[in-house]
């Protein structure tokens, strides 16, 4: 399907959007992932060895950073949807991210920005408050930058396809798989090449390489501007949601008559681009916001007293998505342990492939991303065509079914992790290395960790992409960036829950003899398997909760508009589609 734009005065114009824009959009996001994962995958090593942080403090610093970086997309999405548009939000955010990465690289290069090594070359004192301030300030800049890139890049890429065309809409669902596939490839490079450079060449080059890639991606993204289909922002979505809530509260004592519900195509036009939301029977108390009374001026309504059905349904959509959003939190909590305690497990195990080469511990997550990428390819090329024959759906299975499969596999991942930890400690005990004062490597292969890493990757390929599809599909058309940001806020909350869980377990599992489930120094003397199984139990409860939510979830009612108001440039345009 080819789309051609026609100017009213100048005849045929160049095609906007489509597949041609994907390298520019995905390239920007790939570079952002390469940068953040290139540091984050090995951050626990940097904090414990270069800055000499205790393990639990370093783990919490890592999850707090991940949580903040996943919370800022709400701000970025708000700015994009309300004022700046997706293109300019991504551009400015990328520049901020570039500044943060540059500061991180400088802090890794200049010796005075890190603790002074002792005589034997090891770090024996913790970083000063000034050194930590530079670190946290740099991380904050990257978190703010990521907040503008993450929600907008996904929605901006999907915006390049015309949703009112069924054939083009099919490309949207393929795009989400491409997005995660390209992200997986960039992460794969980060946890192999970059982690190796950080461990064996130096942190200056290890951070400098992704910083250079990020700079190049910003230039390429801006150069692609003439190719993009840009939808103008239509005002603050949060203001509309608040207006509906206030109007419903003011009219809370009135009885609802569906015949008196307010419709106004002129008011809804700018915000219903691509699809008008129809009245639904859920959350009926909100319908009062669209109830016309004698005090209301239907020609020029006060939106704090009277709203249209479409605006009311926008709020209903967001509320209906809430329980499904919350179900994704614990999966991220489980996933977060790969960068903390699973990495610490790997450090104690035999990682040598030959006398001259040892696998960096942080590179073990390569198995997560190999399994994730492989699952995405198999899902797109095999499972979707096969399941389509039985379900009749273009995407094979629904996003709710896809998420449920991911939740189930994630339970297996943490269950297996606990079993492998028992095996690892059994080897330590058999060889008298429980105390292990000299940090000797245990005679057990690090490849015992492959199953838990791989299961996490398979779970993410199902659940996270399904989650992303869910937010984009079920959100009102004018709130696509905001809804995509909800995906990242679930990641944020998952990291914060991980921080809280680690802190609580560390506090309440402490024994009078100094024992602890999660010891700061010697993992062999802990009970990490109990921690994994605690997360497994929480995930089982979460799966039951999710199944209950999915069973009663109602899809948004929508009437697709025949034409889409596309603002590719300042000229008025008409879309003409032909095969």
Coordinates of C-alpha atoms in Angstrom, one line a residue:
X1 CA 0.0 0.0 0.0
X2 CA 1.4 3.3 -1.1
X3 CA 0.3 6.7 0.2
X4 CA 0.7 9.8 -1.8
X5 CA 0.1 13.3 -0.5
X6 CA -1.3 16.0 -2.8
X7 CA -1.0 19.7 -2.2
X8 CA -4.0 21.8 -3.1
X9 CA -1.7 24.0 -5.2
X10 CA 1.4 22.1 -6.2
X11 CA 0.2 18.7 -7.4
X12 CA 1.6 15.4 -6.2
X13 CA 4.1 15.6 -3.3
X14 CA 6.6 13.2 -1.8
X15 CA 5.3 10.3 0.2
X16 CA 5.5 10.9 4.0
X17 CA 6.0 8.3 6.6
X18 CA 6.1 4.5 6.0
X19 CA 8.9 2.1 6.1
X20 CA 11.4 4.7 4.8
X21 CA 11.4 6.4 8.2
X22 CA 12.1 3.3 10.3
X23 CA 16.0 3.5 10.1
X24 CA 15.9 7.1 11.5
X25 CA 13.5 6.4 14.3
X26 CA 14.7 3.0 15.3
X27 CA 18.3 4.1 15.0
X28 CA 17.8 6.8 17.6
X29 CA 16.2 4.4 20.0
X30 CA 18.8 1.7 19.4
X31 CA 21.6 4.2 20.3
X32 CA 19.7 5.2 23.5
X33 CA 19.4 1.5 24.5
X34 CA 23.1 0.9 23.6
X35 CA 24.1 3.8 25.8
X36 CA 21.9 3.0 28.8
X37 CA 22.4 -0.7 28.8
X38 CA 26.1 -0.3 28.0
X39 CA 26.4 1.3 31.4
X40 CA 23.5 -0.3 33.3
X41 CA 24.4 -3.9 32.5
X42 CA 27.8 -3.6 34.2
X43 CA 26.8 -0.8 36.6
X44 CA 26.8 -3.1 39.6
X45 CA 30.5 -3.8 38.9
X46 CA 31.3 -0.1 38.5
X47 CA 29.6 0.8 41.8
X48 CA 31.1 -2.0 43.8
X49 CA 34.6 -2.0 42.4
X50 CA 35.3 1.5 41.2
X51 CA 33.3 3.3 43.9
X52 CA 33.5 0.6 46.5
X53 CA 29.8 0.6 47.4
X54 CA 28.3 -2.2 49.5
X55 CA 26.3 -4.8 47.4
X56 CA 22.8 -3.9 48.7
X57 CA 23.4 -0.2 48.4
X58 CA 24.7 -0.7 44.8
X59 CA 21.7 -2.9 43.9
X60 CA 19.3 -0.3 45.2
X61 CA 21.2 2.5 43.4
X62 CA 20.8 0.5 40.2
X63 CA 17.1 -0.2 40.6
X64 CA 16.4 3.4 41.7
X65 CA 18.1 4.7 38.6
X66 CA 16.2 2.2 36.5
X67 CA 13.0 3.3 38.2
X68 CA 13.6 7.0 37.7
X69 CA 14.6 6.5 34.0
X70 CA 11.3 4.7 33.5
X71 CA 9.2 7.2 35.4
X72 CA 10.3 10.3 33.4
X73 CA 8.5 9.1 30.3
X74 CA 5.3 10.4 31.8
X75 CA 6.8 14.0 31.7
X76 CA 8.1 13.4 28.2
X77 CA 4.8 12.1 26.9
X78 CA 2.9 15.0 28.5
X79 CA 5.1 17.5 26.8
X80 CA 4.8 15.7 23.4
X81 CA 1.0 15.3 23.5
X82 CA 0.3 18.7 24.9
X83 CA 2.8 21.2 23.5
X84 CA 5.9 20.1 21.5
X85 CA 4.9 17.1 19.4
X86 CA 6.8 13.9 19.3
X87 CA 9.6 14.9 16.9
X88 CA 10.8 17.9 18.9
X89 CA 10.4 16.1 22.2
X90 CA 12.7 13.3 21.0
X91 CA 15.2 15.7 19.5
X92 CA 15.6 17.8 22.7
X93 CA 15.6 14.8 24.9
X94 CA 18.3 13.2 22.9
X95 CA 20.5 16.2 23.3
X96 CA 19.9 16.1 27.1
X97 CA 20.8 12.4 27.1
X98 CA 23.9 13.2 25.1
X99 CA 25.1 15.7 27.8
X100 CA 24.4 13.1 30.5
X101 CA 26.4 10.4 28.7
X102 CA 29.3 12.8 28.1
X103 CA 29.4 13.7 31.8
X104 CA 29.5 9.9 32.7
X105 CA 32.3 9.3 30.3
X106 CA 34.3 12.3 31.7
X107 CA 33.8 11.0 35.3
X108 CA 35.1 7.6 34.3
X109 CA 38.2 9.1 32.6
X110 CA 39.3 11.7 35.1
X111 CA 41.0 10.0 38.2
X112 CA 39.9 12.8 40.6
X113 CA 36.2 12.0 40.0
X114 CA 36.7 8.4 41.4
X115 CA 38.1 7.2 44.7
X116 CA 41.9 7.0 44.8
X117 CA 43.2 3.3 44.5
X118 CA 45.3 1.8 47.2
X119 CA 48.8 0.5 46.8
X120 CA 47.7 -2.8 45.4
X121 CA 45.5 -1.1 42.8
X122 CA 42.2 -2.0 44.5
X123 CA 39.7 0.6 45.7
X124 CA 39.7 0.6 49.5
X125 CA 37.6 3.8 50.2
X126 CA 34.2 4.8 49.2
X127 CA 33.4 7.6 46.8
X128 CA 33.2 11.0 48.3
X129 CA 29.9 13.0 48.3
X130 CA 31.2 15.2 45.5
X131 CA 32.1 12.2 43.4
X132 CA 28.7 10.6 44.0
X133 CA 27.0 14.0 43.2
X134 CA 28.6 14.0 39.7
X135 CA 27.6 10.4 39.2
X136 CA 24.0 10.9 40.2
X137 CA 23.8 14.2 38.3
X138 CA 24.9 12.5 35.1
X139 CA 22.5 9.6 35.7
X140 CA 19.7 12.1 36.3
X141 CA 20.4 13.8 32.9
X142 CA 20.3 10.5 31.1
X143 CA 17.0 9.6 33.0
X144 CA 15.4 12.9 31.8
X145 CA 16.6 12.3 28.3
X146 CA 15.3 8.8 28.2
X147 CA 12.0 10.2 29.4
X148 CA 11.6 12.1 26.2
X149 CA 12.8 9.4 23.9
X150 CA 11.2 6.2 25.2
X151 CA 7.4 7.0 25.0
X152 CA 7.7 9.2 21.9
X153 CA 9.9 6.9 19.8
X154 CA 7.5 4.0 20.0
X155 CA 4.4 6.1 19.3
X156 CA 6.2 8.2 16.7
X157 CA 7.2 5.1 14.8
X158 CA 3.7 3.7 14.8
X159 CA 2.4 7.1 13.7
X160 CA 4.2 6.7 10.4
X161 CA 1.6 4.2 9.3
X162 CA -2.0 5.1 8.5
X163 CA -4.2 3.3 11.1
X164 CA -7.4 3.9 9.1
X165 CA -6.0 1.7 6.3
X166 CA -6.3 -2.0 7.4
X167 CA -3.2 -3.0 5.4
X168 CA -1.1 -0.3 6.9
X169 CA -2.5 -1.0 10.4
X170 CA -1.1 -4.5 10.1
X171 CA 2.4 -2.9 9.8
X172 CA 1.9 -1.2 13.2
X173 CA 1.8 -4.6 15.0
X174 CA 4.9 -5.7 13.0
X175 CA 6.5 -2.4 14.1
X176 CA 6.3 -3.3 17.8
X177 CA 8.1 -6.6 17.1
X178 CA 10.7 -4.6 15.1
X179 CA 11.1 -2.2 17.9
X180 CA 11.8 -4.9 20.5
X181 CA 14.0 -6.8 18.0
X182 CA 16.2 -3.8 17.3
X183 CA 16.3 -3.0 21.0
X184 CA 17.3 -6.6 21.7
X185 CA 20.1 -6.4 19.1
X186 CA 21.5 -3.1 20.6
X187 CA 21.3 -4.6 24.1
X188 CA 23.1 -7.7 22.9
X189 CA 25.9 -5.6 21.6
X190 CA 26.0 -3.7 24.9
X191 CA 26.3 -6.8 27.1
X192 CA 29.0 -8.4 25.0
X193 CA 31.2 -5.9 23.2
X194 CA 30.8 -2.9 25.6
X195 CA 30.9 -5.0 28.8
X196 CA 34.1 -6.6 27.5
X197 CA 35.6 -3.2 26.8
X198 CA 34.6 -2.0 30.2
X199 CA 36.1 -5.0 32.0
X200 CA 39.3 -5.4 30.0
X201 CA 40.0 -2.1 28.3
X202 CA 38.6 0.6 30.6
X203 CA 35.5 2.5 31.5
X204 CA 36.6 5.5 29.5
X205 CA 36.2 3.6 26.2
X206 CA 33.4 1.5 27.6
X207 CA 31.3 4.6 28.0
X208 CA 32.8 6.7 25.3
X209 CA 31.7 4.3 22.5
X210 CA 28.0 4.5 23.2
X211 CA 28.3 8.3 23.7
X212 CA 29.7 8.6 20.2
X213 CA 26.9 6.4 18.8
X214 CA 24.3 8.5 20.6
X215 CA 25.7 11.7 19.0
X216 CA 25.5 10.1 15.5
X217 CA 22.0 8.9 16.1
X218 CA 20.8 12.5 17.0
X219 CA 22.2 13.8 13.8
X220 CA 20.6 11.1 11.7
X221 CA 17.2 11.5 13.4
X222 CA 17.1 15.2 12.7
X223 CA 18.1 14.7 9.1
X224 CA 15.1 12.4 8.6
X225 CA 12.7 15.3 9.5
X226 CA 11.4 15.8 5.9
X227 CA 10.3 12.2 5.7
X228 CA 8.2 12.1 8.8
X229 CA 4.5 12.3 9.2
X230 CA 4.0 14.7 12.2
X231 CA 0.7 14.9 14.0
X232 CA 0.2 18.2 15.7
X233 CA -0.2 18.1 19.6
X234 CA -3.9 18.7 20.6
X235 CA -3.5 20.0 24.1
X236 CA -2.9 18.5 27.5
X237 CA -4.6 15.1 27.8
X238 CA -4.3 15.4 31.6
X239 CA -6.3 18.7 31.5
X240 CA -9.1 16.9 29.6
X241 CA -9.1 14.0 32.1
X242 CA -9.4 16.4 35.1
X243 CA -12.1 18.4 33.4
X244 CA -14.2 15.2 32.9
X245 CA -13.6 14.3 36.6
X246 CA -14.7 17.7 37.8
X247 CA -17.7 17.9 35.6
X248 CA -18.8 14.4 36.7
X249 CA -18.4 15.4 40.4
X250 CA -20.4 18.6 39.9
X251 CA -23.3 16.6 38.4
X252 CA -23.0 13.6 40.7
X253 CA -26.5 13.9 42.1
X254 CA -28.2 13.9 38.7
X255 CA -29.7 10.8 37.1
X256 CA -28.1 9.8 33.8
X257 CA -30.2 9.7 30.7
X258 CA -28.2 8.4 27.7
X259 CA -30.5 10.4 25.4
X260 CA -29.1 13.6 26.9
X261 CA -25.4 12.8 26.5
X262 CA -23.5 15.6 24.7
X263 CA -21.9 15.1 21.3
X264 CA -20.0 17.9 19.4
X265 CA -18.0 17.0 16.3
X266 CA -16.3 20.4 16.2
X267 CA -14.9 20.1 19.7
X268 CA -13.9 16.4 19.3
X269 CA -12.4 16.8 15.8
X270 CA -8.8 17.7 16.8
X271 CA -8.6 15.0 19.5
X272 CA -10.5 12.2 17.8
X273 CA -8.0 12.0 14.9
X274 CA -8.1 8.4 13.6
X275 CA -11.1 7.2 15.6
X276 CA -14.1 8.5 17.6
X277 CA -14.8 6.8 20.9
X278 CA -18.3 5.5 21.3
X279 CA -20.4 5.4 24.5
X280 CA -19.7 2.4 26.7
X281 CA -21.7 1.0 29.6
X282 CA -18.8 0.8 32.1
X283 CA -18.1 3.4 34.7
X284 CA -21.5 5.0 34.2
X285 CA -21.0 7.6 36.9
X286 CA -18.6 9.4 34.6
X287 CA -21.4 9.8 32.0
X288 CA -22.7 12.6 34.2
X289 CA -19.9 14.8 32.8
X290 CA -21.6 14.6 29.4
X291 CA -25.1 15.2 30.7
X292 CA -26.7 18.3 29.2
X293 CA -28.7 20.5 31.7
X294 CA -30.5 23.8 31.4
X295 CA -27.4 25.6 32.7
X296 CA -25.1 24.3 29.9
X297 CA -24.4 26.2 26.7
X298 CA -24.2 23.5 24.1
X299 CA -22.8 25.9 21.5
X300 CA -19.9 27.1 23.6
X301 CA -19.7 24.7 26.6
X302 CA -17.8 25.2 29.8
X303 CA -15.7 22.1 29.7
X304 CA -15.4 22.1 33.5
X305 CA -19.2 21.5 33.6
X306 CA -20.0 19.7 30.3
X307 CA -17.9 17.3 28.2
X308 CA -18.5 15.3 25.1
X309 CA -19.0 11.5 25.1
X310 CA -15.6 11.1 23.4
X311 CA -13.8 13.0 26.2
X312 CA -15.6 10.9 28.9
X313 CA -14.6 7.7 27.1
X314 CA -11.0 8.9 27.1
X315 CA -11.0 8.9 30.9
X316 CA -12.8 5.5 30.9
X317 CA -10.1 4.0 28.6
X318 CA -7.3 5.1 31.0
X319 CA -9.1 3.8 34.1
X320 CA -9.9 0.5 32.4
X321 CA -6.2 0.1 31.5
X322 CA -5.1 0.6 35.1
X323 CA -5.4 -2.9 36.5
X324 CA -3.7 -4.4 33.4
X325 CA -0.9 -1.8 33.8
X326 CA -0.4 -2.8 37.5
X327 CA 0.0 -6.5 36.6
X328 CA 3.2 -5.8 34.8
X329 CA 5.0 -4.4 37.8
X330 CA 6.1 -7.7 39.4
X331 CA 7.4 -9.1 36.2
X332 CA 9.9 -6.2 36.1
X333 CA 10.7 -6.8 39.8
X334 CA 11.7 -10.3 38.9
X335 CA 13.6 -9.2 35.8
X336 CA 15.6 -6.6 37.7
X337 CA 17.4 -9.3 39.7
X338 CA 19.4 -10.2 36.5
X339 CA 21.4 -7.0 36.8
X340 CA 22.0 -7.4 40.6
X341 CA 21.9 -10.8 42.3
X342 CA 22.1 -13.0 39.1
X343 CA 25.2 -11.1 38.1
X344 CA 26.7 -11.7 41.6
X345 CA 26.0 -15.4 41.2
X346 CA 27.9 -15.3 37.9
X347 CA 30.9 -13.7 39.5
X348 CA 31.4 -16.6 41.8
X349 CA 31.2 -19.3 39.1
X350 CA 33.7 -20.6 36.5
X351 CA 33.4 -18.3 33.5
X352 CA 36.5 -19.4 31.6
X353 CA 36.2 -20.5 28.0
X354 CA 39.9 -20.9 27.6
X355 CA 43.1 -20.0 29.5
X356 CA 43.1 -16.6 27.9
X357 CA 39.4 -15.7 27.9
X358 CA 36.9 -15.3 30.7
X359 CA 33.3 -14.3 30.1
X360 CA 32.5 -11.0 31.9
X361 CA 29.8 -11.7 34.5
X362 CA 27.6 -8.9 33.1
X363 CA 27.7 -10.5 29.6
X364 CA 25.7 -13.5 30.9
X365 CA 22.6 -11.4 30.1
X366 CA 23.4 -12.1 26.4
X367 CA 21.4 -15.3 26.8
X368 CA 18.4 -13.2 27.9
X369 CA 18.6 -11.2 24.7
X370 CA 19.4 -14.1 22.4
X371 CA 16.3 -15.9 23.6
X372 CA 14.2 -12.7 23.4
X373 CA 15.3 -12.0 19.8
X374 CA 14.9 -15.6 18.8
X375 CA 11.4 -15.7 20.4
X376 CA 10.4 -12.6 18.6
X377 CA 11.5 -14.0 15.2
X378 CA 9.8 -17.4 15.8
X379 CA 6.7 -15.6 17.1
X380 CA 6.4 -13.3 14.1
X381 CA 7.4 -15.9 11.4
X382 CA 5.9 -19.1 12.8
X383 CA 3.5 -18.7 15.7
X384 CA 1.5 -15.7 14.2
X385 CA 0.8 -17.4 10.9
X386 CA 0.0 -20.7 12.6
X387 CA -2.3 -19.2 15.3
X388 CA -4.0 -16.9 12.7
X389 CA -5.5 -20.1 11.0
X390 CA -7.3 -20.9 14.3
X391 CA -8.1 -17.4 15.6
X392 CA -8.7 -15.4 12.5
X393 CA -6.8 -12.5 14.0
X394 CA -4.1 -10.6 12.0
X395 CA -1.8 -10.6 15.0
X396 CA -2.4 -14.3 15.7
X397 CA -3.4 -14.0 19.4
X398 CA -4.6 -11.1 21.4
X399 CA -2.2 -8.9 23.4
X400 CA -3.9 -10.1 26.6
X401 CA -3.2 -13.7 25.7
X402 CA 0.4 -12.8 24.8
X403 CA 0.9 -11.1 28.2
X404 CA -0.5 -14.1 30.1
X405 CA 2.0 -16.5 28.4
X406 CA 4.8 -14.1 29.4
X407 CA 3.7 -14.0 33.1
X408 CA 3.6 -17.8 33.2
X409 CA 7.2 -18.2 31.8
X410 CA 8.5 -15.5 34.2
X411 CA 7.3 -17.6 37.1
X412 CA 9.3 -20.5 35.8
X413 CA 12.4 -18.2 35.5
X414 CA 12.5 -17.3 39.2
X415 CA 11.6 -20.8 40.3
X416 CA 14.6 -22.2 38.3
X417 CA 16.9 -19.4 39.6
X418 CA 16.2 -20.6 43.2
X419 CA 17.0 -24.2 42.2
X420 CA 20.3 -23.2 40.5
X421 CA 21.3 -21.2 43.6
X422 CA 20.9 -24.3 45.7
X423 CA 23.1 -26.2 43.3
X424 CA 25.7 -23.4 43.3
X425 CA 25.9 -23.3 47.2
X426 CA 26.0 -27.0 47.3
X427 CA 29.2 -26.9 45.2
X428 CA 30.6 -24.2 47.5
X429 CA 29.8 -26.4 50.6
X430 CA 31.3 -29.6 49.1
X431 CA 34.6 -27.8 48.4
X432 CA 34.8 -26.0 51.7
X433 CA 34.3 -22.6 50.1
X434 CA 31.3 -21.3 52.0
X435 CA 33.4 -18.7 53.8
X436 CA 35.7 -18.2 50.8
X437 CA 37.7 -15.3 52.2
X438 CA 39.9 -15.0 49.1
X439 CA 36.9 -14.9 46.6
X440 CA 38.0 -18.1 44.9
X441 CA 36.1 -19.2 41.8
X442 CA 33.7 -22.1 42.5
X443 CA 34.2 -25.2 40.4
X444 CA 30.8 -24.9 38.8
X445 CA 30.2 -23.7 35.3
X446 CA 28.5 -20.3 34.8
X447 CA 26.3 -21.9 32.1
X448 CA 24.1 -23.3 34.9
X449 CA 22.6 -19.8 34.9
X450 CA 21.6 -20.0 31.2
X451 CA 18.1 -21.4 31.9
X452 CA 17.0 -18.5 34.2
X453 CA 18.5 -15.9 31.9
X454 CA 16.9 -17.5 28.8
X455 CA 13.4 -17.9 30.4
X456 CA 13.5 -14.2 31.4
X457 CA 14.1 -13.3 27.7
X458 CA 11.3 -15.5 26.4
X459 CA 9.0 -14.0 29.1
X460 CA 9.8 -10.5 28.0
X461 CA 9.3 -11.3 24.3
X462 CA 5.7 -12.3 25.2
X463 CA 4.8 -10.0 28.0
X464 CA 6.5 -6.8 27.4
X465 CA 5.6 -6.5 23.7
X466 CA 2.1 -7.6 24.5
X467 CA 2.0 -4.9 27.2
X468 CA 3.3 -2.3 24.7
X469 CA 0.7 -3.3 22.1
X470 CA -2.0 -3.2 24.7
X471 CA -1.2 0.4 25.7
X472 CA -1.0 1.7 22.1
X473 CA -4.1 -0.1 20.9
X474 CA -6.4 0.7 23.9
X475 CA -5.3 4.3 24.5
X476 CA -7.3 7.2 23.0
X477 CA -5.7 8.3 19.7
X478 CA -4.7 11.7 21.2
X479 CA -2.9 10.0 24.1
X480 CA -0.7 7.6 22.4
X481 CA 2.6 9.0 23.8
X482 CA 1.0 9.3 27.3
X483 CA -0.3 5.7 27.1
X484 CA 3.1 4.4 25.9
X485 CA 4.6 6.1 28.9
X486 CA 2.5 3.9 31.1
X487 CA 4.5 1.0 29.8
X488 CA 7.6 2.6 31.1
X489 CA 6.0 3.6 34.4
X490 CA 5.2 -0.1 35.0
X491 CA 9.0 -0.7 34.5
X492 CA 9.7 2.2 36.9
X493 CA 7.4 0.8 39.6
X494 CA 8.9 -2.7 39.1
X495 CA 12.3 -1.3 39.8
X496 CA 11.1 0.6 42.9
X497 CA 9.3 -2.5 44.2
X498 CA 12.6 -4.4 43.7
X499 CA 14.4 -1.7 45.8
X500 CA 11.8 -1.9 48.5
X501 CA 11.8 -5.7 48.5
X502 CA 15.5 -6.0 48.7
X503 CA 15.7 -3.5 51.6
X504 CA 12.9 -5.3 53.5
X505 CA 14.3 -8.7 53.0
X506 CA 17.8 -7.5 54.0
X507 CA 16.4 -5.9 57.1
X508 CA 14.0 -8.6 58.3
X509 CA 16.1 -11.6 57.4
X510 CA 19.1 -10.4 59.4
X511 CA 19.9 -12.8 62.3
X512 CA 21.6 -12.1 65.6
X513 CA 24.7 -14.0 64.4
X514 CA 25.1 -11.6 61.4
X515 CA 23.4 -14.0 58.9
X516 CA 21.2 -12.6 56.2
X517 CA 19.3 -13.8 53.1
X518 CA 21.1 -11.1 51.1
X519 CA 24.6 -10.6 52.6
X520 CA 26.6 -7.6 51.4
X521 CA 29.9 -9.4 50.8
X522 CA 29.7 -13.2 50.7
X523 CA 26.8 -14.6 48.7
X524 CA 27.7 -18.2 49.7
X525 CA 26.6 -17.4 53.3
X526 CA 23.2 -16.0 52.2
X527 CA 19.8 -17.5 51.3
X528 CA 19.3 -16.0 47.9
X529 CA 17.2 -19.0 46.8
X530 CA 14.6 -17.9 49.4
X531 CA 14.5 -14.5 47.9
X532 CA 14.0 -15.9 44.4
X533 CA 11.2 -18.1 45.7
X534 CA 9.5 -15.2 47.5
X535 CA 9.4 -13.4 44.1
X536 CA 8.1 -16.6 42.5
X537 CA 5.2 -16.8 45.0
X538 CA 4.4 -13.1 44.5
X539 CA 4.3 -13.7 40.7
X540 CA 1.9 -16.6 41.1
X541 CA -0.5 -14.3 43.0
X542 CA 0.1 -11.7 40.3
X543 CA -0.8 -14.2 37.5
X544 CA -4.1 -15.0 39.3
X545 CA -4.8 -11.3 39.6
X546 CA -4.0 -10.7 35.9
X547 CA -6.3 -13.5 34.7
X548 CA -9.1 -12.0 36.7
X549 CA -8.5 -8.6 35.2
X550 CA -8.2 -9.9 31.7
X551 CA -11.4 -11.9 32.0
X552 CA -13.4 -8.8 32.8
X553 CA -11.6 -6.3 30.6
X554 CA -13.7 -4.6 27.9
X555 CA -12.0 -3.3 24.7
X556 CA -12.5 0.3 23.9
X557 CA -15.5 1.1 21.6
X558 CA -14.3 3.0 18.6
X559 CA -15.6 4.2 15.2
X560 CA -12.7 4.6 12.8
X561 CA -12.8 7.9 10.9
X562 CA -12.5 7.6 7.1
X563 CA -9.7 10.2 6.9
X564 CA -6.9 11.2 9.1
X565 CA -5.8 14.8 9.7
X566 CA -2.1 14.6 8.9
X567 CA 0.2 17.6 9.3
X568 CA 3.2 16.7 7.3
X569 CA 3.9 20.4 6.4
X570 CA 2.1 23.7 6.4
X571 CA 0.1 23.0 3.2
X572 CA -3.3 21.5 3.4
X573 CA -3.1 17.9 2.2
X574 CA -5.4 15.2 1.0
X575 CA -4.5 11.5 1.4
X576 CA -4.9 9.3 -1.6
X577 CA -4.4 5.6 -1.1
X578 CA -3.8 3.1 -3.9
X579 CA -2.3 -0.4 -4.2

